[in-house]
Amino acid sequence: MEKYNMSKNTTFYALGLSYKKADATIRGKFSLDTKAQSDVLLQAKAEGIESLIVTSTCNRTEIYGFANHPYELIKLLCQNSEGSVEEFQEVAYIYKNQEAVNHMFRVGTGLDSQILGDFEIISQIKIAFNNSKREDLINTFLDRLINAVIQASKKVKTDTEISSGATSVSFASVQYIIRNVEDIRNKNILLFGTGKIGRNTCENLVKHTKNTHITLINRTKNKAIELAGKLNVIVKDFLNLQEEIKQTDVLIVATGAQNPTIDKTLLNRKKPLLILDLSIPRNVNPDVAQIPGVTLIHLDYLSQITDYTLDRRKQHIPAAEAIIEDMKLEFNTWINGRKYAPTIHALKAKLNDIAASELAFQRKKTSNFDVAQVDLISARIIQKITNHFASHLKNENTCVDESIEFIEKVFQIGQLSPTHTSSQIEKTYKINLS
C-alpha cells in the first residue's frame, strides 16, 4: 500500500463510527455539535496536528486527518464527546492511506450512506472543510482530496440515477407519514426544529402532502420565521410547544439538542399521535411510547425501509464506482507526482555532477575539446535518462515508494545534499511539500 506521509512523516487516517455498527444511542454519545466540532479543531491545532476535518451527522461521526498514530485523533473525538475509548473500540473503524482515501470517496458520493444515494453528507464535508480552513488546518493533500471527492459527488449525482427516489431521511420520513396516516392532507403536523434535516423535511411535507396545517417551532424563532416565509407555513413560539403538541396529529422532532426535548410530561393528550424522531442523539424520550395511542418512530427505522426505487438505484452502483475510480486515479497520479518530483530532481542533479566531473577530466586530457558541444550532448542524454525514470514512476502499475527507494539507493541520493533542500525543490517544482 502506498503511503500518504505527505507531511512531517505522519500518516493519513479516516476514523469514526456509523450506522453500520453503532446504534442511535452510541452515535448520540459520539455526536459533535457545532461547538464541539470547533473545540476539536482548536485542540488539534494546540496539539500540533497539522491537517484534519471533522464531520458529525445523524448517521456518522468521522475525523479525516494526519497523525503519527490514530489514537491522537481518537483522543480528540472522545475528549470532546460523551463517548469513551472503550465504546469507540467496539464499533469504530480506522482506515489509513489509500483505504482512507477510498472511504472518503464512498462516503462523499452517497455509496456509504444509510439510504443509498443520500448526498446530504457532501454538504457536511464542505462545511467541515471550510471550518478547518478557517483554522489553517487544511494542507495541500487534504485540499486536493476533498475537492476531488466533491467533483466525484457532483458527477455521480448528475451522470447516474443513484439518487432517484427516497434518498434521504427527510424524504423517507414524509413518505412514511403519507403511507401510515389517513387523510394526511387535513391533519395537524408540528415540526420541532429547523436545522438542515428539519428544513428538508418541511420542504418535503409542503411538496408531497399538500397540507396547509403545518406548524413550525424552533428555540430561535427567527430561523423558523425565515423558513416559514419561503414555504407559507405557520410559526409558533417555543413557549407554546406543549399546547401545540396537544392539538397535533403528527409530531416531527429534528432538533440539535444533546438531550431529549420531548418526554411523557409534555404529552397530556388522549387522541392518537405519531412521533418521528429524526435526531441524533435521540431527542424524544422512549418513555413516550408507553402512552396509549402514541407511536414513536426513530430515523434508524425509517432508513431501513426498502422503498420501491432501491433496486433500480442499486443498478447504478457500478457506474458510480467507475466515476470514483477515475477520480481516484487522477488524485493518485497527482500524489505520486509530488512524491517522485524531489527524487527526479536529485537524480538529475546527480547525473549532472557525474557529467561535469567527467567533462572536466576529459577537458584536461583532450586537446581542442569542444566544451559547448559536449555540454549540449550531455544535457540531452541526462534529460532522456531522467524522462525514462519519470515515465516509469508515472505508470499506474508502478509501486512508487519501492521505485523511489531503489533509485535513491542505486544513485546514492537517499539523503538529499544541502544544495537540494526542500525549499529549493519547492521553488523548482512550484509545489508545497508541507
Coordinates of C-alpha atoms in Angstrom, one line a residue:
M1 CA 0.0 0.0 0.0
E2 CA 1.3 3.4 -0.9
K3 CA 2.0 5.7 2.0
Y4 CA 0.5 9.2 2.2
N5 CA 3.1 10.6 4.6
M6 CA 3.0 14.0 2.8
S7 CA 3.6 15.9 5.9
K8 CA 6.1 15.5 8.8
N9 CA 6.2 11.8 8.2
T10 CA 2.7 11.4 9.5
T11 CA 0.0 9.1 8.2
F12 CA -3.4 9.9 6.7
Y13 CA -6.3 8.4 8.6
A14 CA -10.0 8.2 8.4
L15 CA -11.7 7.0 11.6
G16 CA -15.1 7.2 13.2
L17 CA -18.3 5.3 13.6
S18 CA -21.5 5.0 11.6
Y19 CA -25.0 3.4 11.4
K20 CA -23.4 0.1 10.2
K21 CA -22.2 -0.9 13.7
A22 CA -23.2 1.8 16.1
D23 CA -26.9 2.2 17.1
A24 CA -28.6 5.5 17.7
T25 CA -27.6 5.6 21.4
I26 CA -23.9 5.1 20.7
R27 CA -23.9 7.5 17.8
G28 CA -25.6 10.0 20.1
K29 CA -22.7 9.7 22.6
F30 CA -20.2 10.5 19.9
S31 CA -22.2 13.2 18.2
L32 CA -20.5 16.5 18.0
D33 CA -22.5 19.7 17.8
T34 CA -21.1 22.9 16.2
K35 CA -19.2 24.0 19.4
A36 CA -17.8 20.5 19.9
Q37 CA -16.5 20.4 16.4
S38 CA -14.9 23.8 16.8
D39 CA -13.3 22.6 20.1
V40 CA -11.9 19.5 18.2
L41 CA -10.2 21.8 15.7
L42 CA -8.8 24.1 18.4
Q43 CA -7.4 21.2 20.4
A44 CA -6.0 19.6 17.3
K45 CA -4.2 22.8 16.5
A46 CA -2.8 23.2 20.0
E47 CA -1.6 19.6 19.9
G48 CA 0.3 20.1 16.7
I49 CA -1.9 18.1 14.3
E50 CA -1.4 19.9 11.0
S51 CA -4.4 18.9 8.9
L52 CA -7.8 17.4 9.6
I53 CA -11.6 17.8 9.2
V54 CA -14.4 16.6 11.4
T55 CA -17.9 15.7 10.4
S56 CA -20.9 14.7 12.6
T57 CA -24.3 13.8 11.2
C58 CA -27.2 11.6 12.2
N59 CA -25.6 8.6 10.5
R60 CA -21.9 9.0 11.4
T61 CA -19.2 10.9 13.2
E62 CA -15.8 11.0 11.5
I63 CA -12.3 12.5 11.5
Y64 CA -10.1 12.6 8.5
G65 CA -6.5 13.8 9.1
F66 CA -2.8 13.3 9.6
A67 CA -1.3 11.9 12.8
N68 CA 1.6 9.8 14.0
H69 CA -0.8 7.3 15.5
P70 CA -4.6 7.1 15.2
Y71 CA -5.0 7.5 18.9
E72 CA -4.1 11.1 18.5
L73 CA -7.4 11.5 16.5
I74 CA -9.4 9.1 18.7
K75 CA -8.5 11.2 21.7
L76 CA -9.8 14.3 20.1
L77 CA -13.1 12.6 19.4
C78 CA -13.6 11.1 22.8
Q79 CA -12.5 14.1 24.8
N80 CA -15.0 16.3 23.0
S81 CA -18.0 14.0 23.1
E82 CA -19.7 11.7 25.6
G83 CA -18.2 8.6 24.1
S84 CA -15.4 6.6 25.7
V85 CA -12.4 4.9 24.1
E86 CA -13.8 1.5 25.0
E87 CA -17.1 2.3 23.3
F88 CA -15.2 3.6 20.3
Q89 CA -13.2 0.4 20.0
E90 CA -16.3 -1.7 20.0
V91 CA -18.0 -0.1 17.0
A92 CA -15.4 2.1 15.2
Y93 CA -13.4 1.8 12.0
I94 CA -9.9 3.1 11.3
Y95 CA -8.6 3.4 7.7
K96 CA -5.2 4.7 6.6
N97 CA -3.6 5.9 3.4
Q98 CA -5.3 4.5 0.3
E99 CA -8.1 2.8 2.3
A100 CA -8.8 6.2 4.0
V101 CA -9.0 7.9 0.6
N102 CA -11.3 5.1 -0.7
H103 CA -13.6 5.6 2.3
M104 CA -13.9 9.3 1.8
F105 CA -14.8 8.9 -1.8
R106 CA -17.6 6.3 -1.0
V107 CA -19.0 8.5 1.8
G108 CA -18.9 11.7 -0.2
T109 CA -20.7 10.0 -3.2
G110 CA -23.5 8.5 -1.2
L111 CA -22.4 4.9 -1.6
D112 CA -21.8 4.5 2.1
S113 CA -25.0 6.4 3.2
Q114 CA -27.7 4.8 5.3
I115 CA -30.0 5.4 2.4
L116 CA -28.2 4.6 -0.8
G117 CA -27.7 7.8 -2.8
D118 CA -28.2 10.2 0.0
F119 CA -26.0 13.2 -0.9
E120 CA -26.6 15.3 2.2
I121 CA -23.2 14.2 3.6
I122 CA -21.3 16.1 0.9
S123 CA -22.6 19.4 2.2
Q124 CA -21.4 18.4 5.7
I125 CA -17.9 17.6 4.2
K126 CA -17.9 21.1 2.6
I127 CA -18.8 22.7 5.9
A128 CA -16.1 20.7 7.7
F129 CA -13.6 21.7 5.1
N130 CA -14.4 25.4 5.4
N131 CA -14.3 25.2 9.2
S132 CA -10.8 23.6 9.1
K133 CA -9.6 26.0 6.5
R134 CA -10.5 29.0 8.7
E135 CA -8.3 27.5 11.4
D136 CA -5.5 26.9 8.9
L137 CA -5.9 23.1 9.3
I138 CA -6.0 22.1 5.6
N139 CA -2.8 21.1 3.9
T140 CA -2.3 20.7 0.2
F141 CA -3.1 16.9 0.3
L142 CA -6.5 17.3 2.1
D143 CA -7.4 20.3 0.0
R144 CA -6.8 18.3 -3.2
L145 CA -8.6 15.2 -1.9
I146 CA -11.7 17.0 -0.7
N147 CA -12.1 18.8 -3.9
A148 CA -11.7 15.5 -5.8
V149 CA -14.4 14.0 -3.7
I150 CA -16.7 17.0 -4.3
Q151 CA -16.2 16.6 -8.0
A152 CA -16.9 12.9 -7.9
S153 CA -20.1 13.5 -5.9
K154 CA -21.3 16.0 -8.5
K155 CA -20.5 13.7 -11.3
V156 CA -22.2 10.7 -9.7
K157 CA -25.3 12.7 -9.0
T158 CA -25.6 14.1 -12.5
D159 CA -24.4 11.2 -14.5
T160 CA -26.2 8.3 -12.7
E161 CA -29.7 7.8 -11.3
I162 CA -28.4 6.5 -7.9
S163 CA -30.1 9.5 -6.2
S164 CA -33.5 8.9 -7.7
G165 CA -36.4 8.1 -5.3
A166 CA -36.2 8.2 -1.5
T167 CA -32.6 9.1 -0.9
S168 CA -32.7 11.0 2.4
V169 CA -34.1 10.5 5.8
S170 CA -36.2 13.7 5.3
F171 CA -37.9 12.3 2.2
A172 CA -38.3 8.8 3.8
S173 CA -40.0 10.3 6.8
V174 CA -42.5 12.1 4.7
Q175 CA -43.2 9.0 2.7
Y176 CA -43.8 7.1 5.9
I177 CA -46.3 9.7 7.1
I178 CA -48.2 9.6 3.8
R179 CA -48.4 5.8 3.9
N180 CA -49.4 5.5 7.5
V181 CA -51.6 8.5 8.3
E182 CA -55.0 8.6 6.7
D183 CA -56.2 11.8 5.2
I184 CA -52.8 13.4 5.9
R185 CA -53.9 16.5 3.9
N186 CA -56.2 17.5 6.7
K187 CA -54.2 16.5 9.7
N188 CA -52.3 18.9 12.0
I189 CA -48.5 18.5 11.6
L190 CA -46.0 20.0 14.0
L191 CA -42.3 20.3 13.1
F192 CA -40.0 21.0 16.1
G193 CA -36.5 22.1 15.0
T194 CA -35.4 23.8 11.8
G195 CA -31.9 22.6 11.3
K196 CA -30.9 21.0 8.0
I197 CA -33.0 17.9 8.4
G198 CA -35.9 19.9 9.8
R199 CA -35.8 22.3 6.8
N200 CA -35.6 19.5 4.3
T201 CA -38.4 17.6 6.0
C202 CA -40.6 20.8 6.0
E203 CA -39.9 21.3 2.2
N204 CA -40.9 17.7 1.5
L205 CA -44.0 18.0 3.7
V206 CA -45.2 21.0 1.8
K207 CA -44.4 19.5 -1.6
H208 CA -45.8 16.0 -1.1
T209 CA -48.7 16.2 1.4
K210 CA -50.4 19.4 0.2
N211 CA -51.1 20.0 3.8
T212 CA -52.0 23.6 4.9
H213 CA -51.8 22.8 8.7
I214 CA -48.1 22.6 9.1
T215 CA -46.7 24.4 12.2
L216 CA -43.0 25.2 12.9
I217 CA -41.5 25.7 16.3
N218 CA -37.8 26.4 16.9
R219 CA -35.9 27.7 20.0
T220 CA -34.7 30.5 17.8
K221 CA -37.9 31.8 16.4
N222 CA -36.3 33.9 13.7
K223 CA -35.0 30.8 11.9
A224 CA -38.5 29.3 11.9
I225 CA -39.9 32.6 10.5
E226 CA -37.3 32.7 7.8
L227 CA -38.2 29.1 6.7
A228 CA -41.9 29.8 7.0
G229 CA -41.7 32.8 4.7
K230 CA -40.3 30.5 2.0
L231 CA -42.9 27.7 2.4
N232 CA -46.0 29.5 3.7
V233 CA -46.4 27.6 6.9
I234 CA -47.3 28.6 10.5
V235 CA -44.8 29.6 13.2
K236 CA -45.4 29.4 16.9
D237 CA -43.4 30.4 19.9
F238 CA -41.2 27.8 21.7
L239 CA -43.2 28.5 24.9
N240 CA -46.3 27.2 23.1
L241 CA -44.7 23.8 22.4
Q242 CA -46.8 21.8 24.9
E243 CA -50.1 23.4 23.8
E244 CA -49.3 22.8 20.1
I245 CA -48.4 19.1 20.8
K246 CA -51.9 18.6 22.3
Q247 CA -53.5 19.7 19.0
T248 CA -51.2 17.9 16.6
D249 CA -51.7 14.6 14.9
V250 CA -48.1 14.2 13.7
L251 CA -45.0 15.5 15.6
I252 CA -41.7 15.6 13.9
V253 CA -38.7 16.3 16.1
A254 CA -35.5 17.4 14.4
T255 CA -33.6 19.5 17.0
G256 CA -29.9 19.5 17.6
A257 CA -30.2 19.1 21.4
Q258 CA -27.8 16.8 23.2
N259 CA -30.6 15.5 25.5
P260 CA -34.3 14.6 24.9
T261 CA -36.6 17.6 24.5
I262 CA -39.8 15.6 24.3
D263 CA -41.0 13.2 27.1
K264 CA -44.2 12.0 28.7
T265 CA -44.7 15.1 30.7
L266 CA -45.4 17.1 27.5
L267 CA -47.9 14.6 26.1
N268 CA -51.1 15.2 28.1
R269 CA -53.5 14.1 25.5
K270 CA -55.9 11.3 24.5
K271 CA -56.1 11.2 20.7
P272 CA -53.5 9.2 18.7
L273 CA -50.2 10.8 17.9
L274 CA -47.4 9.8 15.5
I275 CA -43.9 11.0 16.6
L276 CA -41.0 10.9 14.3
D277 CA -37.6 11.5 15.9
L278 CA -35.1 12.5 13.3
S279 CA -32.4 13.5 15.7
I280 CA -29.0 12.2 16.8
P281 CA -28.7 12.0 19.8
R282 CA -32.4 11.0 20.3
N283 CA -34.5 14.0 21.2
V284 CA -37.6 12.0 22.1
N285 CA -37.5 10.0 25.3
P286 CA -38.5 6.4 24.6
D287 CA -40.9 6.5 27.6
V288 CA -43.5 8.4 25.3
A289 CA -44.2 5.0 23.7
Q290 CA -45.8 3.9 27.0
I291 CA -48.7 6.3 26.4
P292 CA -51.7 4.7 24.8
G293 CA -52.2 5.9 21.2
V294 CA -48.6 7.3 20.8
T295 CA -46.4 5.7 18.1
L296 CA -42.7 6.6 18.2
I297 CA -40.6 6.1 15.1
H298 CA -36.8 6.8 15.0
L299 CA -34.8 7.7 11.9
D300 CA -32.9 4.4 12.1
Y301 CA -36.2 2.6 11.4
L302 CA -37.0 4.9 8.6
S303 CA -33.6 4.3 7.0
Q304 CA -34.3 0.5 7.0
I305 CA -37.5 0.8 5.0
T306 CA -36.9 -0.5 1.5
D307 CA -38.6 1.8 -1.0
Y308 CA -39.6 0.7 -4.4
T309 CA -36.8 2.6 -6.1
L310 CA -33.9 1.0 -4.2
D311 CA -33.4 -1.9 -6.6
R312 CA -33.3 0.5 -9.5
R313 CA -30.8 2.7 -7.7
K314 CA -28.6 -0.3 -6.9
Q315 CA -28.2 -0.9 -10.6
H316 CA -26.3 2.4 -10.9
I317 CA -23.6 1.4 -8.3
P318 CA -21.2 0.1 -10.9
A319 CA -21.4 3.4 -12.9
A320 CA -20.9 5.4 -9.7
E321 CA -17.9 3.2 -8.7
A322 CA -16.4 3.7 -12.2
I323 CA -16.6 7.5 -11.8
I324 CA -14.9 7.2 -8.4
E325 CA -12.1 5.1 -9.8
D326 CA -11.4 7.7 -12.5
M327 CA -11.3 10.5 -9.9
K328 CA -9.1 8.4 -7.6
L329 CA -6.7 7.7 -10.4
E330 CA -6.4 11.4 -11.1
F331 CA -5.8 12.1 -7.5
N332 CA -3.2 9.3 -7.0
T333 CA -1.4 10.5 -10.1
W334 CA -1.1 13.9 -8.5
I335 CA 0.1 12.4 -5.2
N336 CA 2.7 10.2 -6.9
G337 CA 4.0 13.2 -8.9
R338 CA 4.5 15.1 -5.6
K339 CA 6.4 12.0 -4.2
Y340 CA 8.8 11.4 -7.1
A341 CA 9.5 15.0 -8.1
P342 CA 12.2 15.5 -5.5
T343 CA 13.8 12.2 -6.4
I344 CA 13.8 13.0 -10.1
H345 CA 15.3 16.4 -9.3
A346 CA 18.0 14.9 -7.2
L347 CA 18.7 12.2 -9.8
K348 CA 19.2 14.9 -12.5
A349 CA 21.5 16.8 -10.2
K350 CA 23.5 13.6 -9.5
L351 CA 23.9 12.9 -13.3
N352 CA 24.9 16.5 -13.9
D353 CA 27.6 16.2 -11.2
I354 CA 28.9 13.0 -12.8
A355 CA 28.9 14.6 -16.3
A356 CA 30.6 17.7 -15.0
S357 CA 33.3 15.7 -13.3
E358 CA 33.9 13.5 -16.4
L359 CA 33.9 16.5 -18.7
A360 CA 36.5 18.3 -16.5
F361 CA 38.7 15.2 -16.7
Q362 CA 38.3 14.9 -20.5
R363 CA 39.0 18.6 -21.0
K364 CA 42.4 18.2 -19.4
K365 CA 43.2 15.1 -21.4
T366 CA 41.9 16.1 -24.8
S367 CA 43.2 18.9 -27.0
N368 CA 40.7 21.1 -28.9
F369 CA 38.0 19.9 -26.6
D370 CA 34.6 21.3 -27.7
V371 CA 33.0 22.1 -24.3
A372 CA 29.8 23.6 -25.7
Q373 CA 29.1 20.7 -28.0
V374 CA 29.8 18.1 -25.3
D375 CA 27.7 20.0 -22.8
L376 CA 24.8 20.0 -25.2
I377 CA 25.0 16.3 -25.8
S378 CA 25.4 15.5 -22.1
A379 CA 22.3 17.6 -21.2
R380 CA 20.2 15.8 -23.8
I381 CA 21.4 12.4 -22.6
I382 CA 20.7 13.3 -19.0
Q383 CA 17.2 14.6 -19.9
K384 CA 16.4 11.4 -21.8
I385 CA 17.6 9.2 -18.8
T386 CA 15.5 11.2 -16.3
N387 CA 12.5 11.1 -18.6
H388 CA 12.7 7.3 -18.7
F389 CA 12.7 7.2 -14.9
A390 CA 9.9 9.7 -14.7
S391 CA 7.8 7.7 -17.2
H392 CA 8.3 4.6 -15.1
L393 CA 7.2 6.4 -11.9
K394 CA 4.1 7.8 -13.6
N395 CA 3.0 4.3 -14.7
E396 CA -0.1 3.4 -12.8
N397 CA 1.2 -0.2 -12.3
T398 CA 4.4 1.1 -10.6
C399 CA 4.9 0.8 -6.9
V400 CA 6.2 4.4 -6.5
D401 CA 7.5 4.0 -2.9
E402 CA 9.6 1.0 -3.8
S403 CA 10.9 2.5 -7.1
I404 CA 11.9 5.8 -5.4
E405 CA 13.7 3.7 -2.7
F406 CA 15.5 1.7 -5.5
I407 CA 16.5 4.8 -7.5
E408 CA 17.8 6.6 -4.4
K409 CA 19.8 3.5 -3.4
V410 CA 21.4 2.9 -6.8
F411 CA 22.4 6.5 -7.3
Q412 CA 23.1 7.1 -3.7
I413 CA 20.7 10.0 -3.4
G414 CA 18.7 8.8 -0.4
Q415 CA 19.8 11.8 1.6
L416 CA 19.5 15.0 -0.4
S417 CA 22.6 17.1 -0.1
P418 CA 22.4 20.6 1.4
T419 CA 22.3 22.0 -2.1
H420 CA 19.0 20.2 -2.7
T421 CA 16.9 21.4 0.2
S422 CA 13.2 21.1 0.5
S423 CA 12.8 24.9 -0.1
Q424 CA 14.8 24.7 -3.3
I425 CA 12.8 21.7 -4.5
E426 CA 9.6 23.6 -3.7
K427 CA 10.8 26.5 -5.8
T428 CA 11.9 24.4 -8.7
Y429 CA 8.6 22.4 -9.0
K430 CA 6.3 25.1 -7.6
I431 CA 4.8 22.7 -5.1
N432 CA 4.2 22.9 -1.4
L433 CA 5.8 20.0 0.4
S434 CA 4.4 20.9 3.8

